[in-house]
Structures are given as C-alpha cells and as structure tokens.
XYZ file of C-alpha atoms in Angstrom:
272
model
C 3.744 25.858 -17.567
C 0.584 24.882 -16.308
C -1.657 25.895 -14.515
C -4.181 23.893 -11.949
C -6.530 25.133 -9.324
C -7.383 21.877 -6.748
C -11.231 22.497 -5.357
C -11.977 20.067 -2.558
C -15.328 18.529 -4.077
C -15.436 18.414 -7.378
C -20.318 18.559 -6.216
C -19.494 21.162 -3.524
C -17.322 23.524 -5.231
C -17.861 27.142 -4.240
C -21.146 26.562 -2.303
C -23.505 28.448 0.318
C -26.342 26.982 2.574
C -29.438 28.285 2.565
C -29.749 28.210 5.784
C -27.397 31.025 7.231
C -28.570 30.094 11.370
C -25.147 28.309 12.796
C -27.417 27.431 15.480
C -29.255 25.088 13.598
C -26.858 22.239 12.091
C -29.131 20.809 10.096
C -29.119 18.637 7.177
C -28.915 21.909 4.541
C -28.788 22.088 0.717
C -25.910 23.432 -0.768
C -26.430 26.106 -3.795
C -23.344 26.664 -5.969
C -21.851 30.724 -5.901
C -19.514 30.842 -7.892
C -15.737 28.609 -9.700
C -13.294 30.735 -7.078
C -15.186 30.641 -4.172
C -16.268 27.726 -1.802
C -18.246 28.457 0.972
C -16.460 25.500 4.193
C -19.484 24.502 6.587
C -21.234 22.429 9.471
C -23.256 19.399 8.853
C -25.186 17.705 10.594
C -26.969 14.255 9.647
C -28.662 11.769 12.417
C -24.657 10.615 14.296
C -22.166 11.809 11.379
C -21.374 15.771 11.724
C -19.026 16.662 7.746
C -16.638 19.372 8.116
C -16.245 21.737 4.950
C -13.253 25.005 5.621
C -14.002 27.756 4.877
C -12.132 29.272 1.428
C -11.419 32.308 -1.554
C -8.930 30.729 -2.984
C -6.414 27.345 -3.171
C -4.749 27.020 -6.163
C -1.425 25.348 -7.392
C 1.410 26.184 -10.256
C 2.910 23.116 -11.188
C 5.804 23.454 -13.990
C 6.184 20.476 -16.411
C 8.343 18.185 -14.876
C 11.956 16.755 -16.856
C 11.853 13.135 -16.759
C 15.147 11.658 -18.287
C 15.491 7.770 -18.861
C 19.232 6.849 -19.776
C 19.525 3.078 -20.931
C 21.698 2.244 -24.209
C 20.879 -1.156 -24.493
C 22.730 -1.969 -21.627
C 21.805 -3.655 -18.590
C 20.846 -1.110 -15.644
C 18.543 1.365 -16.020
C 18.750 4.716 -15.318
C 16.135 7.245 -14.351
C 15.533 11.459 -12.918
C 12.216 13.534 -12.537
C 12.052 16.518 -10.931
C 9.489 18.870 -9.950
C 8.661 22.661 -9.184
C 5.307 23.817 -7.374
C 3.925 27.237 -6.673
C 1.375 26.542 -3.697
C -1.099 29.361 -2.611
C -4.063 29.203 0.299
C -6.609 31.768 1.013
C -9.329 32.086 3.268
C -11.418 35.111 3.843
C -9.008 35.674 6.999
C -5.955 34.220 6.428
C -3.502 33.346 3.726
C -0.280 31.784 2.627
C 2.096 30.950 -0.274
C 5.230 28.780 -0.488
C 6.936 27.410 -3.555
C 8.611 23.781 -3.670
C 11.124 21.764 -5.501
C 11.138 18.027 -4.993
C 13.416 15.125 -7.550
C 14.186 11.520 -7.176
C 16.635 9.462 -8.789
C 17.419 5.592 -8.909
C 19.673 3.220 -10.808
C 18.142 -0.348 -11.615
C 20.482 -3.590 -12.674
C 20.651 -6.942 -14.028
C 23.337 -8.818 -11.826
C 22.427 -11.510 -13.778
C 19.620 -13.471 -15.443
C 17.699 -14.648 -11.307
C 18.428 -11.069 -9.852
C 17.843 -8.074 -10.113
C 18.624 -4.711 -8.009
C 17.400 -1.436 -7.862
C 18.702 1.975 -5.620
C 15.868 4.947 -5.451
C 17.524 8.573 -3.776
C 14.131 11.190 -3.222
C 13.860 14.988 -2.642
C 10.757 15.947 -1.465
C 9.161 18.664 -0.502
C 4.958 19.036 0.392
C 3.677 22.579 1.026
C 0.184 21.992 3.621
C -3.539 21.087 2.883
C -6.157 23.475 3.627
C -7.091 21.644 6.150
C -3.636 21.346 7.834
C -4.055 25.127 7.917
C -7.228 26.456 8.569
C -9.747 23.588 10.341
C -11.427 24.253 12.878
C -13.949 22.351 13.623
C -15.148 18.206 13.454
C -13.665 15.645 11.434
C -16.688 12.836 11.741
C -14.595 9.791 11.022
C -11.695 10.606 12.890
C -14.500 10.950 15.342
C -12.166 14.495 16.045
C -12.331 18.152 16.448
C -9.695 19.464 14.127
C -7.388 22.566 14.996
C -5.105 23.296 12.244
C -2.481 26.182 12.434
C -1.564 28.888 9.296
C 2.540 28.566 11.294
C 2.636 25.154 9.708
C 5.526 25.427 7.205
C 7.288 22.507 3.882
C 7.459 19.274 5.122
C 10.319 18.301 3.277
C 11.377 13.973 3.234
C 14.659 12.344 1.988
C 13.786 8.988 1.248
C 16.350 6.177 0.547
C 15.434 2.396 -0.807
C 16.732 -0.575 -1.978
C 14.237 -4.098 -3.687
C 15.720 -6.860 -4.263
C 13.622 -9.213 -6.693
C 15.848 -13.072 -6.783
C 14.053 -15.491 -8.941
C 13.708 -18.898 -7.873
C 13.237 -21.844 -10.086
C 8.945 -20.895 -10.588
C 9.787 -19.269 -6.963
C 9.545 -15.291 -7.416
C 11.094 -13.260 -3.583
C 11.550 -9.490 -3.299
C 11.925 -7.746 -0.689
C 12.370 -3.386 -0.945
C 13.826 -1.937 2.046
C 12.779 1.951 2.743
C 14.184 4.537 5.114
C 12.437 8.360 5.322
C 14.305 11.386 6.327
C 11.671 13.454 7.621
C 12.126 17.921 8.260
C 9.181 19.426 9.659
C 6.879 15.936 9.123
C 3.087 17.259 9.414
C 1.069 15.270 12.097
C -2.690 15.338 13.687
C -1.752 15.275 17.656
C -4.235 14.139 20.078
C -4.778 16.345 22.914
C -6.281 15.783 26.555
C -9.394 17.978 26.014
C -12.970 17.829 24.028
C -14.118 19.790 22.563
C -18.258 19.408 21.896
C -17.665 15.696 22.749
C -14.395 16.052 20.856
C -11.304 14.775 20.769
C -9.253 18.088 20.316
C -6.263 17.307 17.965
C -4.145 20.155 16.561
C -2.461 20.174 13.432
C 1.662 19.952 14.126
C 5.056 19.436 13.341
C 8.372 17.409 14.675
C 11.345 15.847 12.109
C 11.573 12.255 13.052
C 12.236 9.290 11.028
C 9.897 6.146 9.291
C 11.245 3.313 7.566
C 10.141 -0.150 7.041
C 10.005 -3.048 4.483
C 8.413 -5.246 2.764
C 8.888 -8.535 1.193
C 7.122 -10.836 -0.264
C 7.425 -14.264 -2.288
C 4.983 -15.585 -5.183
C 4.732 -18.595 -7.203
C 1.930 -18.966 -10.369
C 0.655 -22.350 -11.396
C -1.140 -22.938 -14.807
C -4.813 -24.553 -14.177
C -7.359 -25.239 -16.318
C -7.364 -22.654 -18.389
C -5.748 -19.896 -17.050
C -3.095 -19.487 -14.093
C -3.102 -19.541 -10.885
C -0.351 -16.647 -9.187
C -0.305 -16.987 -5.091
C 1.613 -14.261 -3.275
C 1.831 -14.374 1.107
C 3.769 -10.715 1.389
C 4.050 -8.962 4.404
C 5.087 -5.726 5.511
C 5.969 -3.912 8.574
C 7.110 -0.071 8.993
C 8.628 1.983 12.127
C 7.877 5.617 12.457
C 9.489 7.483 15.517
C 9.825 11.815 16.079
C 14.301 12.604 17.116
C 12.676 13.416 20.436
C 12.140 9.021 21.063
C 7.990 9.492 20.656
C 5.519 7.406 18.962
C 5.140 8.933 15.105
C 0.488 8.683 15.467
C -1.588 6.573 13.094
C 1.040 4.224 11.110
C -0.057 1.037 9.456
C 1.015 -1.868 11.734
C 2.409 -4.453 9.644
C 0.180 -6.944 7.798
C 0.672 -10.502 5.988
C -0.945 -10.892 3.660
C -2.030 -14.154 1.355
C -3.543 -13.086 -2.658
C -4.988 -15.289 -5.422
C -4.595 -14.187 -8.631
C -6.290 -15.989 -11.412
C -6.321 -15.501 -15.064
C -8.214 -17.703 -17.761
C -7.544 -17.068 -21.948
C -10.492 -14.807 -22.128
C -8.343 -12.273 -19.707
C -11.145 -12.978 -17.078
C -9.263 -11.691 -13.980
C -10.431 -12.793 -10.257
C -8.373 -11.799 -7.257
C -9.145 -13.080 -3.456
C -6.693 -11.623 -1.016
C-alpha cells in the first residue's frame, strides 16, 4: 500500500501570513510553518482576491490498482482496472473521512480491416475535495462567494461509452457516444444573494445524467518533406438533473478544425 499526502500548492504548503489582521486584505508575505499544516487566507491584489482554505490535514491512501489485459493474439482486447482509496479531509474545526472503490472494463474488437469498435463501462466513486467541503470566501476567477458543505457525500457515477472507428479510403471517421448516470453529483449552485459584491454560491449535490457524443473526420496529406493532418471534429454534451433542471457550467457544443504538420526531422506544428 502506498500513501500520498497531496496539498493545495507546493509553494504555499503549511503557510501563514506575517500580518494576521483580518481587517487588512493587502498583499501579504507568506511564511512556511511545517509540512503537515496548510494555513488558508484571503489575499487581495488590486481587483483580484485569492482564496485559500485553512486545513491541517489532507491525505489519501491508495492501494495499487490491479490492471489486466487479455488478448492471446486475438482480434479483440479485454481490459480491467480497479482502484481503492481512503481519504481524510481535516480542518481546524471539522473532519471528513471516506473510502471509495472504482473499477472499469472495456472490450475492443476489429470487426473488419476497416471497422473497429470499443465498448466500455466504469463505476467511479469520488470523495469531495477540500474546497467543496470547507470553502468560505471569495473565489476570484469565478467571481463567486463560495460556501462549502461538510455534509456532502461520495459522488458515484456509472459510465457507458461506445466508440467506433471506420477507415473510408484515406479518410478516417471516429464516433464516440457516452452516457454517465451520476448519483449525488457535486456542483456549485448559484444563489440569489450576494456577499462582498460577489454572487453567493453553495456546493451542493443532486443526481443527474450527463451524455453526449464526439464526431471527427480526418485525413493526412503528404506535403513537401512532411505530413499534414487535417481533422474536423464536433462534440456536444448535455447535462440534466433528475428533477429536469439543467446541470450548470456544462461545456457548450463546439466545432474544431485542427491542423498538424510533421516533417522528417520530427518537428511538429499545431493549429486549432
């Protein structure tokens, strides 16, 4: 069994401001205290306020994941992976502990020389993060006043994905369909009130479904001393809670044209 001790930021591990005045939100100097403690504060630089969370302990114990691939020189492949986690999230006045088990399996098969498919299933458990549990302050990038919820439970999703790849002459077609049924999905819910000029947002949970597709068409051209790969793709995602309301902050549908050129010296250039 291996043990990991992740922290928020490498340079801000176990840090404390030299000026402890709660009334002053000026740029402050941070001083490391010890490697097992992380002091979390507010720091105001012009119009941007950084939010840190005060915590004493955040550890994870992860057992090595069993991973198995079985082919025996067949035109198909079967994969399986599993993961067990033990997590601890402790603040100065609150504690949170949880264990979770995740696993996934997939089956891949070449139906013909030009058609390939992959079918996968995954059961994924996720423990709430420190910010989701204990946040209480302004978050600059989202312009929200976030409040954590130490009553959050483990998020569990059951994911099914189908992938198809088809070669039509020199053109490659790829299609991926996926359906994620999520129990107790953790999300940031905006409120109708404000604090310090920022919209209040509470970390909350509701069950829902996220599903969508990814479709791409690609072709490679030999130009000069290299190859130019042209790829046109589209992805579309929808997210709906069980009460028929929409899951917030879902990435909108997009179309992308990608160009990649690689010469004989393996110099590569990208343009999206």
